[in-house]
Amino acid sequence: MRFSDNFKIALEALFAHPTRTLLSLLGVIIGVFAVTTLISLGEMATYGIQHSLEQLAGRSIYIQPQFKPGVEPVRFDADLLRVLRVLPVQPIPYVLSSATAADRRGRLVSLDLVGTVGNLPALDASVELARGRFFNRREAEQGLPVAVINAKAESTFFGEGRGLGRELILNVSDGARIRTVVVGVVRPAGGFFGGFESERVTVPYALLWERMPRKKGRFDIIELKVEPGADLKEVEKRTRRLLELRYGKDRVNVQSVQAFQQALTGITVGLQALLGGIGALSLLVGGIGIMNIMLVSVTERTREIGLRKALGATSAQVRAQFLMEAVLLTLSGGLIGVVLAAAVLYLVVLTVPFFEAFILSPLTVALALGVSAAVGLFFGVWPASQAASLDPIEALRYE
Amino acid sequence: MKPVVEMQEVKKVYRSGSRRRQVEVRALDGVSLLITEGEFVSIMGPSGSGKSTLLHVMGLLDRPTSGRYLLAGEDVTTLEDEDAARMRNRRIGFVFQAFFLMPRYSALRNVELPLVYRGLTEAERRRRASRALAEVGLADRMDHLPSELSGGQKQRVAIARALVQEPALLLADEPTGNLDSESGREILALFERLHEAGKTLVVVTHEREIAERGRRILHMRDGRLVNDEVLG
């Protein structure tokens, strides 16, 4: 028997009952749709987050004193900044705190208060000014009361586009009040994290040192911008060694985005496997549906099978015919499922800003189609064997 | 004359019932028989006499419990199922009482069906099937579905389907049983023409009138051949 004949006979059998065929396919369609969509969404989310991360802090190493109960954390001071210059990095120190300020209706709203060095946009490309200017190095070192706020803070405290030149009074811990003048507004960060921005006010580090005695002379975190051309991993290693020499073992936490990205990939792969597993479960249910409909079909076509055998079809040929039917059935279900998934993914990319790129990898498609064919093969074996083992005399007598 | 069917002491015993009380049914109880090429033989007998079983054994749909069966000189007594299927495909043409046509296939595709399992190309199948349909006088009905044909025409399609296999043996089981007398005569006339063309025919019937179209009547009773009547 020719493959083309087998194919044609199977196709005809499926089109003999189009409604039933479609209904029996639903399980497989939903299963493949679920698996494909979930895996692709996972890939798209990973891509989105990593892309945002790279934009935000592509080639940076973050160092922070390690906090352990009962051990005095190390001090990051101005001297450390000078020491760090031996590495091919641009250190950007930060003093981190929180504060409150009155919004337009007089209610106190908490905000992130950051102290840093002057002229930040020149050091960090991700900081872009919308209006005004950034405080310069001299202002930063002298601790002048100037502030650069983000768009969120501007709209909360002054209203959009109305913050420049206004006074912002920050209530910090110990009841101290810092009066500042807004000199600049920065653009919101792009990408995934941009959407989660809270009110953020950036001031000269020396201002916080002066007004908050607890913070005096120390930085909370230092971002090391690795210079172009330098090997990130190598620099990270040298940084660890240097800090170990200066402070001792395990006193400083050194982290790069790379490590974070690796951890993130691990999480998303795990998540994808989980979601794919749930999708696979529905595929299993779909496969059982296919088996059921194939068994019905074998019973219904008992006489046809008897006739084919009487005319000389071997059991193997009958089995091949029903297996072909089952595989064709699930494969077309898989195809419909993939097309549906592609459509939905495309819609998601169009409507949800978080998903920036449409990703439907050939591997995912091949996997979806391969698995649906395998489901047909697996769940078709029993009905096909039932058909193949029919006794032609009995089958022809069947009413 | 070449022998087509040669049976020696063929028995077919069905066992049923529980282990303790086993019931034995001797559907064929020692049938010996010779049918040579070109013969037109009828098999008669009351229901339960074993004529259908004999036809099934002859057509390789069933295997004898004991005895020996040679089909066109080849020992087919103990064929495996798959070999029996291949032999049916090449040596045996069946004509059934209820026609058994595929309702969604045209007359032409119905006739092609046995050739599909030989692996012939579609063009070759078409050629042979249309020739067989012309042989039974349905050259102008090839594209019709069974539902568009009369009972007599349906049975002629079924006969064409048997002829397309170029079988050594054409087996018909009550071929006029579902037809009115007019169509029945049409089919019997066709059988006579095939006989004149040299085909070997075996027809199972319980009607004397039909059996007399043949040249020889085998009478069966209780699984045995009780009379081998040769007509003048």
XYZ file of C-alpha atoms in Angstrom:
631
model
C 0.000 0.000 0.000
C 1.279 3.447 -0.923
C 1.789 6.146 1.672
C -0.190 8.609 -0.442
C -3.187 6.251 -0.463
C -2.971 5.763 3.273
C -2.826 9.535 3.703
C -5.778 10.095 1.379
C -7.963 7.464 3.048
C -7.227 8.903 6.492
C -7.983 12.430 5.331
C -11.293 11.326 3.834
C -12.272 9.597 7.036
C -11.635 12.809 8.987
C -13.636 14.915 6.565
C -16.510 12.418 6.632
C -17.550 13.880 10.013
C -16.154 17.412 10.095
C -18.034 18.526 13.207
C -17.052 15.488 15.178
C -13.473 15.773 14.007
C -13.278 19.392 15.111
C -14.878 18.685 18.493
C -12.592 15.762 19.179
C -9.687 18.018 18.253
C -10.572 20.674 20.829
C -8.604 18.999 23.585
C -5.446 18.832 21.488
C -5.974 22.359 20.164
C -6.302 23.770 23.669
C -3.355 21.721 24.892
C -1.004 22.785 22.122
C -2.265 26.345 22.340
C -1.567 26.404 26.077
C 1.899 24.872 25.814
C 2.949 27.103 22.928
C 1.554 30.294 24.412
C 2.976 29.714 27.885
C 6.445 28.769 26.671
C 6.558 31.740 24.303
C 5.250 34.148 26.933
C 8.006 32.889 29.207
C 10.597 33.555 26.534
C 9.151 36.960 25.814
C 9.106 37.898 29.505
C 12.710 36.774 29.964
C 13.721 38.794 26.962
C 11.828 41.834 28.226
C 13.332 41.708 31.711
C 16.874 41.085 30.526
C 16.590 43.834 27.971
C 15.427 46.257 30.648
C 18.151 45.122 32.998
C 20.816 45.714 30.401
C 19.441 49.132 29.622
C 19.334 50.004 33.274
C 22.653 48.664 34.422
C 24.294 46.772 31.638
C 27.937 46.620 32.624
C 27.879 47.457 36.281
C 29.128 45.880 39.464
C 27.420 46.827 42.713
C 29.241 46.695 46.007
C 27.579 46.970 49.396
C 28.688 46.320 52.970
C 27.627 42.875 54.120
C 25.217 42.972 57.025
C 25.610 40.313 59.670
C 24.012 40.341 63.077
C 26.498 41.347 65.758
C 29.168 42.520 63.332
C 29.771 46.202 62.646
C 29.415 46.689 58.878
C 32.388 48.141 57.031
C 32.476 51.833 56.100
C 32.530 52.873 52.466
C 34.241 56.229 52.605
C 35.813 58.687 50.202
C 39.139 56.898 50.541
C 37.610 53.713 49.065
C 36.592 55.719 46.003
C 40.246 56.665 45.451
C 41.365 53.053 45.916
C 38.791 51.815 43.415
C 40.392 53.989 40.741
C 43.042 51.279 40.230
C 40.332 49.217 38.532
C 39.060 50.005 35.021
C 35.826 51.286 36.493
C 33.958 54.531 37.074
C 32.676 54.427 40.662
C 29.368 56.130 41.411
C 28.676 56.229 45.158
C 25.213 56.519 46.643
C 23.853 57.421 50.025
C 20.434 55.839 50.365
C 17.709 57.016 52.674
C 14.030 57.636 52.792
C 12.120 60.772 53.567
C 8.675 62.278 53.372
C 7.442 65.452 51.775
C 4.084 67.153 51.512
C 2.238 66.603 48.262
C 0.051 69.202 46.573
C -2.774 68.639 49.052
C -0.469 68.777 52.036
C -0.396 65.056 52.745
C 2.952 63.488 53.569
C 4.189 61.113 50.926
C 7.249 58.935 51.366
C 9.987 59.044 48.782
C 13.366 57.536 48.007
C 16.114 59.968 48.951
C 19.417 59.424 47.197
C 22.659 61.277 47.717
C 25.265 61.073 44.997
C 28.088 62.824 43.189
C 27.611 65.677 40.768
C 27.082 65.558 37.022
C 25.578 62.075 37.115
C 24.266 62.023 33.495
C 27.889 62.174 32.310
C 28.703 59.032 34.356
C 25.507 57.071 33.907
C 23.888 57.033 30.446
C 20.626 55.761 31.853
C 20.092 59.065 33.674
C 18.559 61.506 31.248
C 17.402 64.994 32.098
C 13.963 66.031 30.960
C 14.317 69.621 32.053
C 16.670 71.779 34.099
C 20.147 70.604 35.027
C 21.933 68.153 37.305
C 23.905 69.554 40.254
C 27.611 69.726 39.469
C 30.632 68.307 41.282
C 31.294 71.388 43.290
C 27.679 71.567 44.521
C 27.826 67.880 45.410
C 31.049 68.210 47.387
C 29.872 71.304 49.219
C 26.451 69.850 49.952
C 24.378 72.678 48.507
C 20.617 72.278 48.988
C 19.681 71.457 45.411
C 17.555 68.515 44.240
C 16.938 66.636 41.034
C 13.625 64.795 41.058
C 12.072 62.196 38.809
C 8.856 62.696 36.835
C 6.825 60.752 39.384
C 7.989 62.983 42.211
C 7.299 66.094 40.168
C 3.713 65.121 39.477
C 3.150 64.117 43.110
C 4.612 67.199 44.744
C 4.109 69.936 42.172
C 2.121 68.738 39.205
C 3.494 67.800 35.837
C 5.956 70.303 34.392
C 5.742 72.632 37.367
C 8.550 71.489 39.637
C 11.519 73.456 38.318
C 12.743 76.201 40.682
C 10.302 75.263 43.450
C 11.183 74.498 47.035
C 10.973 70.925 48.278
C 11.112 70.317 52.027
C 12.288 66.843 52.914
C 11.526 65.378 56.343
C 14.252 62.922 57.151
C 14.722 60.751 60.220
C 15.438 62.362 63.633
C 12.872 65.052 62.738
C 15.363 66.960 60.634
C 14.035 69.004 57.722
C 16.062 69.690 54.615
C 14.962 72.576 52.430
C 16.018 72.092 48.836
C 15.427 73.781 45.518
C 14.482 71.669 42.499
C 17.017 72.299 39.721
C 16.272 69.414 37.390
C 13.785 66.710 36.420
C 14.955 63.332 35.011
C 13.129 61.196 32.514
C 11.518 57.982 33.711
C 13.715 54.916 33.240
C 12.757 52.913 30.174
C 11.760 49.295 29.893
C 10.187 46.975 32.361
C 11.272 48.747 35.554
C 10.172 52.172 34.357
C 6.589 51.340 35.110
C 7.332 50.631 38.766
C 9.088 53.904 39.559
C 8.306 55.566 42.828
C 9.007 59.151 43.908
C 12.725 59.662 43.888
C 14.715 62.717 44.920
C 18.437 62.980 44.235
C 20.587 65.461 46.201
C 24.313 66.056 46.769
C 25.802 63.332 48.980
C 27.475 65.923 51.167
C 24.090 67.465 51.950
C 22.883 64.176 53.471
C 26.196 63.707 55.308
C 25.826 67.119 56.834
C 22.146 66.911 57.772
C 21.969 63.253 58.787
C 24.717 62.531 61.329
C 24.213 58.756 61.089
C 25.139 58.858 57.423
C 28.166 61.079 57.849
C 31.220 60.054 55.856
C 29.825 56.853 54.433
C 28.246 55.550 51.250
C 25.654 52.790 51.315
C 26.275 51.375 47.884
C 28.763 52.003 45.113
C 28.024 51.281 41.507
C 31.125 50.468 39.465
C 30.603 51.232 35.777
C 33.006 48.926 34.004
C 34.902 50.741 31.284
C 34.265 49.743 27.679
C 36.604 46.967 26.526
C 37.238 45.609 29.995
C 36.112 42.070 30.761
C 33.226 42.231 33.189
C 33.964 38.883 34.834
C 37.639 39.684 35.235
C 36.919 43.094 36.741
C 34.396 41.531 39.121
C 37.058 39.064 40.284
C 39.628 41.824 40.834
C 37.057 43.878 42.729
C 36.381 40.993 45.104
C 40.104 40.528 45.715
C 40.679 44.200 46.352
C 37.795 44.471 48.814
C 38.922 41.307 50.583
C 42.393 42.783 51.061
C 40.964 46.024 52.397
C 38.174 44.723 54.650
C 38.701 40.948 55.070
C 36.723 37.976 53.843
C 32.945 38.162 53.302
C 32.595 41.752 54.501
C 31.416 43.170 51.184
C 28.665 42.002 48.894
C 29.726 42.170 45.224
C 27.024 41.736 42.604
C 26.790 42.238 38.893
C 23.774 42.248 36.620
C 25.217 39.175 34.951
C 24.742 37.084 38.071
C 21.279 38.502 38.464
C 20.502 37.683 34.867
C 21.657 34.121 35.347
C 19.448 33.727 38.367
C 16.577 35.252 36.446
C 17.055 32.862 33.544
C 17.003 29.975 35.989
C 13.722 31.193 37.446
C 12.047 31.743 34.092
C 13.186 28.381 32.749
C 11.707 26.764 35.837
C 8.521 28.753 35.387
C 8.348 27.772 31.732
C 8.743 24.112 32.605
C 5.946 24.417 35.160
C 3.586 26.192 32.769
C 4.537 23.824 29.943
C 3.771 20.931 32.273
C 0.286 22.274 32.940
C -0.198 22.629 29.193
C 1.067 19.087 28.684
C -1.576 17.866 31.112
C -4.326 19.302 28.939
C -2.624 17.657 25.972
C -2.899 14.350 27.808
C -6.616 14.918 28.317
C -6.879 15.813 24.640
C -5.094 12.597 23.713
C -7.573 10.539 25.711
C -10.372 12.314 23.846
C -8.743 11.332 20.565
C -8.464 7.728 21.701
C -12.139 7.733 22.642
C -13.259 9.078 19.294
C -10.989 6.658 17.451
C -12.498 3.717 19.363
C -15.970 4.942 18.411
C -14.818 5.262 14.839
C -13.435 1.710 14.793
C -16.735 0.346 16.129
C -18.743 2.352 13.627
C -16.631 1.214 10.749
C -16.455 -2.453 11.717
C -18.088 -3.488 8.428
C -15.761 -1.272 6.405
C -12.787 -2.866 8.143
C -14.213 -6.333 7.478
C -14.667 -5.475 3.830
C -11.152 -4.087 3.461
C -9.748 -7.229 5.034
C -11.854 -9.499 2.823
C -10.526 -7.615 -0.197
C -6.992 -8.272 0.932
C -5.965 -5.563 3.393
C -3.499 -7.055 5.860
C -3.810 -6.355 9.577
C -0.703 -4.204 9.320
C -2.316 -2.128 6.559
C -5.490 -1.646 8.612
C -3.432 -0.668 11.649
C -1.414 1.794 9.582
C -4.620 3.362 8.292
C -6.023 4.055 11.753
C -2.681 5.199 13.134
C -2.422 7.592 10.226
C -5.879 8.884 11.028
C -5.010 9.460 14.670
C -1.720 11.203 13.886
C -3.313 13.347 11.192
C -6.040 14.248 13.658
C -3.703 15.375 16.440
C -1.234 16.969 14.058
C -3.925 19.168 12.539
C -5.063 19.975 16.073
C -1.483 20.948 16.865
C -1.286 23.127 13.784
C -4.503 24.949 14.698
C -3.224 25.338 18.266
C 0.072 26.865 17.103
C -1.684 29.283 14.745
C -4.047 30.339 17.536
C -1.110 30.770 19.903
C 0.752 32.895 17.339
C -2.298 35.114 16.943
C -2.750 35.571 20.680
C 0.976 36.240 21.242
C 0.883 38.853 18.511
C -2.086 40.527 20.176
C -0.294 40.462 23.524
C 2.754 42.185 22.023
C 0.517 44.827 20.479
C -1.407 45.577 23.659
C 0.882 44.906 26.641
C 3.853 47.311 26.754
C 5.910 44.971 28.933
C 6.228 42.492 26.051
C 8.436 44.232 23.544
C 9.166 41.508 21.020
C 7.118 38.743 19.415
C 8.973 35.496 20.039
C 7.717 32.173 18.691
C 10.842 30.094 18.278
C 10.975 27.359 15.618
C 11.977 25.027 18.412
C 8.729 25.709 20.260
C 6.697 25.150 17.081
C 8.590 21.959 16.267
C 8.118 20.783 19.840
C 4.379 21.516 19.774
C 3.840 19.724 16.473
C 6.121 16.847 17.412
C 4.358 16.322 20.707
C 0.916 16.426 19.096
C 1.965 13.851 16.499
C 3.370 11.712 19.307
C 0.099 12.034 21.219
C -1.760 10.767 18.127
C 0.652 7.887 17.729
C 0.458 6.953 21.392
C -3.298 7.214 21.795
C -3.957 5.781 18.328
C -2.166 2.509 19.000
C -4.963 0.910 20.966
C -7.853 1.786 18.607
C -5.713 0.854 15.593
C -4.865 -2.530 17.116
C -8.550 -3.067 17.828
C -9.282 -2.419 14.165
C -6.403 -4.598 12.956
C -7.412 -7.554 15.104
C -11.011 -7.666 13.879
C -12.049 -11.003 12.392
C -13.281 -10.212 8.864
C -16.157 -12.718 9.044
C -17.436 -11.279 12.305
C -16.849 -7.742 11.071
C -18.856 -8.274 7.884
C -21.733 -9.711 9.890
C -21.731 -6.671 12.216
C -24.859 -4.531 11.974
C -8.208 -29.158 -16.485
C -6.308 -27.379 -13.746
C -7.702 -27.823 -10.242
C -8.612 -24.520 -8.531
C -10.041 -25.862 -5.287
C -8.789 -29.106 -3.825
C -10.083 -30.068 -0.378
C -9.285 -33.258 1.486
C -11.228 -34.154 4.631
C -11.562 -30.524 5.645
C -13.086 -30.102 9.101
C -14.031 -26.936 10.933
C -14.927 -27.338 14.570
C -16.070 -24.466 16.775
C -15.773 -24.913 20.506
C -17.789 -22.818 22.857
C -19.117 -22.914 26.382
C -17.268 -23.324 29.673
C -14.366 -25.640 30.272
C -16.478 -28.283 31.933
C -19.341 -28.272 29.510
C -17.747 -27.681 26.203
C -20.015 -27.586 23.205
C -18.550 -28.679 19.906
C -20.079 -27.527 16.663
C -18.853 -29.320 13.568
C -19.508 -26.681 10.933
C -17.554 -28.727 8.403
C -17.293 -32.428 9.085
C -14.881 -33.857 6.551
C -15.437 -32.176 3.220
C -13.503 -33.457 0.203
C -13.980 -31.614 -3.013
C -12.405 -30.776 -6.365
C -13.322 -27.761 -8.466
C -11.459 -27.242 -11.714
C -10.797 -24.136 -13.720
C -13.816 -22.709 -15.541
C -16.436 -24.519 -13.488
C -19.668 -22.843 -12.370
C -20.586 -24.517 -9.082
C -23.497 -23.805 -6.755
C -23.597 -24.789 -3.122
C -27.021 -25.466 -1.625
C -28.260 -26.520 1.734
C -30.508 -25.451 4.589
C -29.244 -22.809 6.982
C -26.730 -24.249 9.422
C -25.628 -26.865 6.925
C -22.136 -25.355 6.733
C -22.308 -23.790 3.284
C -21.231 -20.368 4.518
C -18.371 -21.858 6.503
C -17.271 -23.764 3.407
C -17.318 -20.504 1.454
C -15.281 -18.752 4.176
C -12.685 -21.517 4.236
C -12.558 -21.527 0.444
C -12.112 -17.745 0.465
C -9.336 -17.873 3.110
C -11.373 -15.875 5.596
C -11.332 -18.890 7.870
C -8.853 -21.686 8.476
C -9.811 -25.363 8.617
C -9.349 -27.160 11.941
C -7.978 -30.166 10.103
C -7.668 -31.536 6.592
C -5.918 -30.038 3.631
C -6.793 -27.242 1.233
C -4.963 -26.406 -1.990
C -5.948 -23.236 -3.827
C -4.789 -23.147 -7.450
C -2.221 -25.806 -6.595
C -0.838 -24.010 -3.552
C -1.236 -25.424 -0.058
C -3.066 -22.760 1.924
C -4.203 -24.897 4.863
C -2.090 -23.178 7.492
C -1.426 -19.706 6.156
C -0.581 -16.916 8.549
C -3.169 -14.118 8.672
C -1.032 -11.667 6.734
C -0.281 -14.222 3.991
C -3.955 -15.174 3.847
C -4.792 -11.485 3.326
C -2.316 -11.260 0.462
C -3.729 -14.457 -1.071
C -7.293 -13.088 -0.789
C -6.116 -9.971 -2.536
C -4.662 -11.861 -5.525
C -6.604 -15.105 -5.798
C -10.106 -14.566 -4.416
C -12.937 -12.291 -5.543
C -15.865 -11.933 -3.158
C -19.425 -10.958 -4.015
C -21.639 -10.404 -0.974
C -25.396 -10.485 -0.559
C -25.418 -6.896 0.825
C -22.937 -5.619 -1.825
C -20.700 -3.944 0.794
C -19.778 -0.917 -1.250
C -18.107 2.103 0.348
C -20.959 4.645 0.406
C -18.712 7.681 -0.076
C -16.700 6.230 -2.923
C -17.698 6.466 -6.576
C -18.251 3.213 -8.453
C -14.786 3.552 -9.923
C -13.086 4.022 -6.532
C -15.025 1.104 -5.091
C -13.690 -1.103 -7.841
C -10.168 0.251 -7.317
C -10.216 -0.650 -3.626
C -8.590 -4.125 -3.738
C -5.792 -2.738 -5.917
C -4.950 -0.090 -3.291
C -3.638 -2.904 -1.115
C -1.427 -4.125 -3.934
C 0.357 -0.792 -3.996
C -0.540 0.011 -7.611
C -0.391 3.614 -8.796
C -3.621 5.512 -9.073
C -3.371 5.693 -12.871
C -2.905 1.942 -13.136
C -5.808 1.315 -10.738
C -8.027 3.645 -12.754
C -7.182 1.843 -15.955
C -7.947 -1.605 -14.584
C -11.051 -0.529 -12.662
C -12.659 1.206 -15.615
C -12.025 -1.887 -17.743
C -13.709 -4.079 -15.100
C -16.676 -1.702 -14.895
C -17.021 -1.778 -18.679
C -17.014 -5.570 -18.471
C -20.123 -5.530 -16.263
C -21.816 -2.914 -18.457
C -21.369 0.121 -16.185
C -18.933 2.153 -18.289
C -21.347 5.092 -18.094
C -21.820 4.916 -14.297
C -18.205 5.145 -13.094
C -18.573 8.437 -11.266
C -21.844 7.566 -9.557
C -22.050 6.997 -5.844
C -23.662 3.743 -4.682
C -26.700 5.733 -3.493
C -27.240 6.835 -7.095
C -27.301 3.257 -8.404
C -30.050 0.605 -8.466
C -29.630 -2.628 -6.516
C -28.670 -4.559 -9.629
C -26.133 -1.910 -10.588
C -24.637 -1.953 -7.099
C -24.144 -5.697 -7.302
C -22.534 -5.277 -10.725
C -20.101 -2.763 -9.206
C -19.321 -5.346 -6.527
C -18.753 -7.971 -9.235
C -16.457 -5.582 -11.091
C -14.555 -5.085 -7.816
C -14.077 -8.866 -7.642
C -13.095 -9.115 -11.314
C -10.505 -6.355 -11.086
C -8.434 -8.624 -8.865
C -8.246 -11.179 -11.711
C -8.956 -13.900 -9.150
C -8.517 -17.593 -9.593
C -11.819 -18.046 -7.837
C -14.955 -15.892 -7.723
C -17.042 -16.533 -4.601
C -20.609 -15.260 -4.298
C -22.698 -15.523 -1.144
C -26.411 -15.268 -1.974
C -25.628 -12.650 -4.622
C -29.287 -12.081 -5.527
C -30.634 -12.249 -1.986
C -31.144 -8.473 -1.705
C -32.431 -7.953 -5.252
C -35.816 -8.001 -6.928
C -36.289 -10.820 -9.448
C -35.613 -8.576 -12.442
C -32.220 -7.422 -11.091
C -31.535 -10.943 -9.873
C -31.905 -12.282 -13.407
C -29.589 -9.524 -14.621
C -26.891 -10.657 -12.176
C -27.336 -14.339 -13.031
C -27.030 -13.507 -16.719
C -23.780 -11.724 -15.909
C -22.535 -14.801 -14.028
C -23.320 -16.958 -17.064
C -21.359 -14.613 -19.273
C -18.411 -14.767 -16.910
C -18.639 -18.553 -16.921
C -18.585 -18.546 -20.701
C -15.524 -16.315 -20.549
C -13.803 -19.070 -18.572
C -14.034 -17.776 -14.985
C -14.299 -20.192 -12.076
C -17.441 -19.405 -10.063
C -18.780 -20.705 -6.778
C -22.207 -19.421 -5.693
C -23.840 -20.156 -2.372
C -27.637 -20.031 -2.510
C -30.673 -21.655 -1.037
C -32.775 -21.201 -4.190
C -32.862 -24.121 -6.605
C -33.709 -21.823 -9.511
C -30.508 -19.863 -9.035
C -28.402 -22.931 -8.416
C -29.558 -24.401 -11.694
C -27.800 -21.638 -13.592
C -24.608 -23.444 -12.681
C -23.402 -26.694 -14.153
C -22.949 -28.494 -10.855
C -24.722 -28.351 -7.501
C -23.106 -29.378 -4.228
C -25.692 -30.245 -1.595
C -24.688 -29.850 2.021
C -26.237 -31.047 5.249
C -24.787 -31.068 8.752
C -21.342 -30.053 7.594
C -21.050 -32.746 4.950
C -21.379 -32.902 1.199
C -24.342 -35.193 0.712
C -24.810 -34.948 -3.025
C -22.647 -33.795 -5.937
C -25.183 -33.183 -8.696
C -23.950 -32.515 -12.217
C -26.499 -30.848 -14.442
C -26.872 -31.787 -18.050
